[in-house]
XYZ file of C-alpha atoms in Angstrom:
395
model
C 87.685 111.541 125.761
C 84.023 111.555 124.724
C 83.829 109.484 121.549
C 80.610 111.294 120.679
C 82.752 114.294 119.728
C 84.448 112.332 116.938
C 82.896 112.090 113.477
C 85.175 109.417 112.017
C 84.516 106.465 114.352
C 81.925 104.730 112.173
C 84.198 104.909 109.161
C 87.186 103.631 111.152
C 85.021 100.748 112.359
C 83.868 99.924 108.841
C 87.333 100.082 107.265
C 88.924 97.942 109.977
C 86.183 95.389 109.332
C 87.542 94.658 105.848
C 90.361 92.110 105.896
C 92.654 93.795 103.389
C 95.798 91.892 104.292
C 98.025 92.367 101.254
C 97.550 88.775 100.080
C 93.794 89.409 99.725
C 91.773 91.571 97.348
C 90.936 95.092 98.512
C 88.047 95.542 96.055
C 85.332 95.278 98.684
C 86.852 98.133 100.694
C 87.524 100.229 97.589
C 83.942 99.680 96.440
C 82.737 100.825 99.854
C 84.737 104.059 99.529
C 83.583 104.616 95.930
C 79.929 104.175 96.899
C 80.311 106.387 99.975
C 81.741 109.202 97.837
C 79.131 108.659 95.112
C 76.345 109.261 97.626
C 77.936 112.671 98.193
C 78.044 113.376 94.461
C 81.822 112.808 94.285
C 83.071 110.830 91.295
C 85.920 108.369 91.762
C 88.280 106.681 89.339
C 89.568 103.181 90.058
C 93.036 102.141 88.890
C 93.056 98.303 88.895
C 96.003 95.953 88.952
C 96.701 93.497 86.139
C 94.647 90.745 87.796
C 91.572 92.872 88.376
C 91.560 91.750 92.017
C 92.914 94.978 93.465
C 92.502 98.667 92.759
C 93.516 102.120 93.883
C 91.070 105.028 93.986
C 91.458 108.674 92.984
C 88.893 111.426 93.501
C 88.747 115.214 93.497
C 86.414 117.425 95.516
C 86.065 121.034 94.409
C 87.394 122.842 91.337
C 88.657 120.555 88.597
C 90.765 123.166 86.807
C 93.547 123.580 89.374
C 95.800 121.484 91.542
C 94.947 121.091 95.192
C 95.917 119.175 98.307
C 96.207 115.407 97.992
C 95.375 113.229 100.999
C 96.871 109.810 100.465
C 96.939 106.478 102.259
C 97.198 102.759 101.604
C 94.310 100.375 102.170
C 96.236 97.134 102.755
C 97.514 95.799 106.058
C 100.065 93.269 107.243
C 98.914 89.789 108.333
C 97.752 88.808 111.810
C 98.999 85.231 111.396
C 100.708 83.785 114.491
C 99.954 86.925 116.504
C 98.086 86.724 119.797
C 95.297 89.315 119.968
C 93.079 90.149 122.921
C 90.153 90.834 120.574
C 89.155 90.169 116.977
C 91.668 92.147 114.865
C 88.986 92.896 112.258
C 86.416 94.185 114.746
C 87.110 97.657 116.104
C 87.291 97.451 119.899
C 87.469 100.432 122.256
C 89.298 100.050 125.561
C 90.669 102.686 127.909
C 90.846 105.501 125.384
C 92.208 103.371 122.552
C 90.786 101.829 119.388
C 92.133 98.326 118.743
C 92.148 96.563 115.398
C 94.372 95.745 112.454
C 95.099 98.939 110.547
C 93.977 101.362 113.258
C 97.453 102.911 113.324
C 98.694 101.833 109.904
C 96.727 103.444 108.379
C 92.989 103.023 108.084
C 92.264 105.636 110.739
C 93.802 108.352 108.564
C 91.858 107.161 105.525
C 88.639 107.155 107.568
C 89.310 110.593 109.061
C 89.964 112.054 105.596
C 86.779 110.463 104.254
C 84.702 111.570 107.240
C 85.253 115.173 106.148
C 84.179 114.497 102.554
C 80.618 115.692 103.319
C 81.976 118.984 104.651
C 84.427 119.336 101.759
C 81.651 118.616 99.242
C 79.246 121.118 100.840
C 81.820 123.914 101.000
C 82.704 126.422 98.310
C 86.270 125.215 97.960
C 88.725 127.507 96.234
C 91.439 124.857 96.497
C 90.407 121.282 95.654
C 90.938 118.290 97.914
C 92.144 115.097 96.240
C 91.944 111.557 97.619
C 94.416 108.838 96.578
C 94.079 105.422 98.229
C 96.399 102.631 97.117
C 96.861 98.864 97.489
C 99.897 96.710 98.355
C 101.982 99.350 100.084
C 103.036 96.795 102.667
C 104.643 94.517 100.071
C 106.679 97.106 98.181
C 104.574 100.205 97.428
C 103.164 98.388 94.409
C 99.735 99.925 93.896
C 100.772 103.541 94.219
C 102.996 103.375 91.138
C 100.211 102.906 88.542
C 98.112 105.325 90.583
C 100.810 107.989 90.235
C 101.037 107.238 86.513
C 97.278 107.750 86.224
C 97.455 111.070 88.062
C 100.378 112.168 85.911
C 98.318 111.641 82.752
C 95.551 113.960 83.948
C 95.251 117.508 82.666
C 95.690 118.840 86.223
C 97.806 117.274 88.961
C 97.689 117.937 92.709
C 99.752 120.846 93.936
C 101.078 118.944 96.946
C 100.529 115.704 98.870
C 100.133 114.727 102.512
C 100.618 111.029 103.182
C 98.928 110.082 106.445
C 101.246 107.390 107.830
C 101.267 107.392 111.657
C 103.561 110.153 112.934
C 101.508 111.410 115.923
C 100.746 114.374 113.632
C 104.412 115.359 113.495
C 105.576 116.747 110.148
C 107.993 114.400 108.407
C 109.877 116.023 105.550
C 112.457 113.276 105.008
C 112.707 109.515 105.304
C 115.219 106.877 104.344
C 115.015 104.892 101.153
C 114.766 101.116 101.070
C 116.239 98.549 98.706
C 115.285 94.931 99.421
C 117.174 92.173 97.597
C 117.295 88.379 97.354
C 120.590 86.656 96.602
C 120.603 83.092 95.253
C 123.814 81.099 95.560
C 124.287 78.105 93.270
C 126.915 75.569 94.327
C 127.482 71.858 93.754
C 126.202 69.087 95.985
C 128.117 66.044 97.176
C 128.431 63.778 100.222
C 129.767 65.727 103.163
C 132.688 63.311 103.530
C 133.838 64.576 100.124
C 133.168 68.244 100.904
C 136.158 69.666 98.920
C 134.666 68.198 95.744
C 131.523 70.258 96.172
C 130.718 73.951 96.464
C 128.895 74.706 99.702
C 126.241 77.283 98.818
C 125.390 77.899 102.481
C 128.986 78.726 103.389
C 129.459 81.076 100.447
C 126.152 82.750 101.240
C 127.331 83.158 104.831
C 130.473 84.898 103.598
C 128.349 87.424 101.709
C 126.142 87.959 104.769
C 129.277 88.544 106.836
C 130.407 91.080 104.226
C 127.052 92.851 104.540
C 127.524 92.913 108.303
C 130.922 94.495 107.772
C 129.347 97.177 105.598
C 126.831 97.855 108.376
C 129.642 98.291 110.922
C 131.474 100.653 108.590
C 128.404 102.817 108.002
C 127.800 102.972 111.766
C 131.364 104.085 112.496
C 132.263 106.138 109.435
C 128.948 107.435 108.095
C 127.877 109.422 106.236
C 125.684 110.723 109.042
C 122.506 112.786 109.210
C 121.708 113.657 112.844
C 118.114 114.425 111.893
C 117.387 110.674 111.825
C 117.047 108.595 114.978
C 119.455 106.123 113.319
C 121.704 108.704 111.674
C 123.380 106.438 109.106
C 122.528 103.910 106.432
C 121.743 100.458 107.817
C 122.114 96.956 106.376
C 120.021 93.999 107.514
C 119.762 90.320 106.549
C 116.328 89.030 107.479
C 115.844 85.614 105.820
C 118.312 82.756 105.189
C 117.374 79.434 103.554
C 119.641 76.559 102.552
C 120.608 72.959 103.075
C 118.655 69.726 103.466
C 120.738 67.447 105.691
C 124.002 67.643 107.620
C 125.701 64.970 105.514
C 124.925 66.684 102.192
C 126.917 69.655 100.905
C 124.145 72.115 99.963
C 123.945 73.156 96.333
C 121.525 76.075 96.766
C 121.054 78.849 99.315
C 119.005 82.033 99.277
C 118.983 84.987 101.622
C 117.105 88.290 101.730
C 118.721 91.553 102.780
C 117.998 95.252 102.674
C 119.593 98.672 102.741
C 117.790 101.493 104.588
C 119.764 104.366 103.179
C 119.996 108.106 103.723
C 118.132 110.057 101.017
C 121.333 111.373 99.448
C 122.889 107.905 99.057
C 122.781 105.881 95.818
C 121.293 102.422 96.451
C 122.787 101.064 93.225
C 126.255 101.942 94.498
C 125.562 100.227 97.824
C 124.405 97.076 96.075
C 127.393 97.166 93.726
C 129.735 96.949 96.716
C 128.416 93.583 97.853
C 128.012 92.279 94.310
C 131.662 93.067 93.539
C 132.746 91.099 96.586
C 130.597 88.136 95.589
C 131.554 88.054 91.921
C 135.210 89.115 92.084
C 136.371 87.540 95.361
C 134.183 84.483 95.947
C 132.900 83.383 92.570
C 136.282 82.538 90.965
C 137.110 79.939 93.625
C 133.583 78.513 93.353
C 133.849 78.166 89.586
C 137.262 76.522 89.881
C 135.398 73.527 91.358
C 132.028 73.909 89.627
C 131.801 76.164 86.556
C 128.024 76.385 86.986
C 128.353 77.869 90.478
C 127.772 81.543 91.204
C 125.501 84.296 92.461
C 122.303 85.817 91.099
C 120.274 88.731 92.423
C 116.582 89.624 92.481
C 115.091 92.921 93.612
C 112.287 92.422 96.136
C 111.332 96.054 96.668
C 112.667 99.532 96.129
C 111.384 102.793 97.552
C 113.452 105.976 97.224
C 114.202 108.296 100.098
C 112.205 111.448 100.737
C 113.953 114.782 101.206
C 111.534 117.706 101.053
C 113.022 121.119 101.796
C 111.892 122.391 105.222
C 110.797 125.681 103.662
C 108.727 124.024 100.920
C 105.108 125.122 100.654
C 103.798 121.687 101.597
C 105.846 121.635 104.815
C 104.631 125.098 105.776
C 101.033 124.142 105.082
C 101.250 120.848 106.963
C 102.644 122.633 110.010
C 99.715 125.034 109.970
C 97.210 122.185 109.628
C 98.798 120.100 112.385
C 99.483 123.032 114.716
C 103.200 122.194 114.714
C 106.305 124.351 114.443
C 108.936 121.684 113.906
C 109.667 118.936 111.428
C 111.403 115.570 111.670
C 112.927 112.694 109.728
C 112.120 108.976 110.051
C 113.783 105.705 109.119
C 110.719 103.960 107.671
C 109.868 104.366 103.996
C 106.517 105.618 102.665
C 104.738 106.344 99.403
C 105.548 110.054 99.843
C 108.891 109.703 98.081
C 107.223 108.105 95.054
C 104.664 110.905 94.785
C 107.504 113.403 94.941
C 110.106 111.716 92.743
C 107.917 109.852 90.242
C 104.929 112.148 90.253
C 106.636 115.494 90.779
C 104.242 116.300 93.633
C 105.894 117.903 96.711
C 105.068 115.654 99.662
C 105.253 115.282 103.415
C 104.205 112.560 105.837
C 101.785 113.452 108.632
C 99.102 111.316 110.225
C 97.535 110.180 113.496
C 98.841 107.252 115.516
C 102.239 105.929 116.457
C 104.385 103.866 114.089
C 105.439 101.729 117.079
C 101.945 100.193 117.010
C 102.088 99.303 113.322
C 102.269 95.586 112.457
C 101.999 94.530 116.112
C 99.387 92.325 117.796
C 96.755 94.441 119.549
C 97.518 97.330 117.188
C 95.764 100.462 118.403
C 95.359 104.205 117.993
C 94.701 106.597 120.839
C 91.367 108.424 120.670
C 93.337 111.610 121.281
C 95.210 110.944 118.017
C 91.915 110.559 116.153
C 90.847 113.902 117.604
C 94.074 115.528 116.380
C 93.505 114.063 112.927
C 90.000 115.507 112.799
C 91.275 118.930 113.921
C 93.750 118.733 111.019
C 90.868 118.187 108.577
C 88.853 121.071 110.026
C 91.788 123.412 109.459
C 92.218 122.001 105.967
C 88.579 122.795 105.224
C 89.072 126.414 106.313
C 92.231 126.838 104.241
C 90.741 125.169 101.150
C 87.709 127.431 101.376
C 89.945 130.497 101.604
C 92.144 129.308 98.747
C 95.222 131.114 100.043
C 97.465 128.288 101.154
C 100.698 130.166 101.657
C 99.120 133.153 103.365
C 96.993 131.013 105.673
C 99.904 128.750 106.575
């Protein structure tokens, strides 16, 4: 593909050049976007976090008295620590029809493509406005989008619908699983290992809970409920981190482990969590407390993102299909900010963006130039439809 045919490459290059790993501030990138839009006469509003070190951005192009089409993406990325890259992850590198760099797939290319059409949107006589919403800290629990949604909800006019540009190879995603991430802390009692019955082994009791979670996972896989629209058609359970113990001859007094549910949209995550908590508190805890009254379990929520379940005949699905040149729709297992826009903000949402999710978070992350081209074609169609102002008829 001739890269000269693409208008978004400079912006992709610039955005990749900002190290916005979630542990860092994103203010430099957000300031870049704000200034870029200001040069086009487009006013932005920043929604900062409590520390003032991070911010989301919201802007509207076109009429201010009606809801339009929201283009949304996150500006943070996952770390590159301990990954082996063939090139600098924060310098966009083109090789064999691909653009390499951290965030090229997830999801700075979409943000750049949307922004690259801001000049055309601003110059047009839009009947339907285009909104931009760019958040921080999506990768660590969809943190920044929540105050951003609250800000949008307080405005006199809210967007009519939202398209979240996570990498789907421009497929229309109308549903995704929800995610509940938890940390369990097990308090026991320490003693010399030769006197093990006098102590409460926090590692062993934690292991029993992990085994119970594994049993839940087996049951969901065999008994459901099932939704064949998902590649993994049932709720999944996963334990990803386990920490406990100091030496073999010491009965450990403390253990922590992190686990998650990736649940079907119709499932209740509180009910799933209650199952494992009942086992811990009703089956295991009494025998722990019989030895050490201070022993027991405590729980801390790490992250929670609801599932997305947009009706296939919803206006936003129909529009997104027209913009992407697609007839079908799909469901995915990974969670996105779309469900928060829909459930917290009341804004009907779909997920559709360039790139492949398989490249996200990996070393040598890349996006195909052909995907960038498809993203730009999407924006050109959006421009035509927003100028016409007849979303349903055009779609």
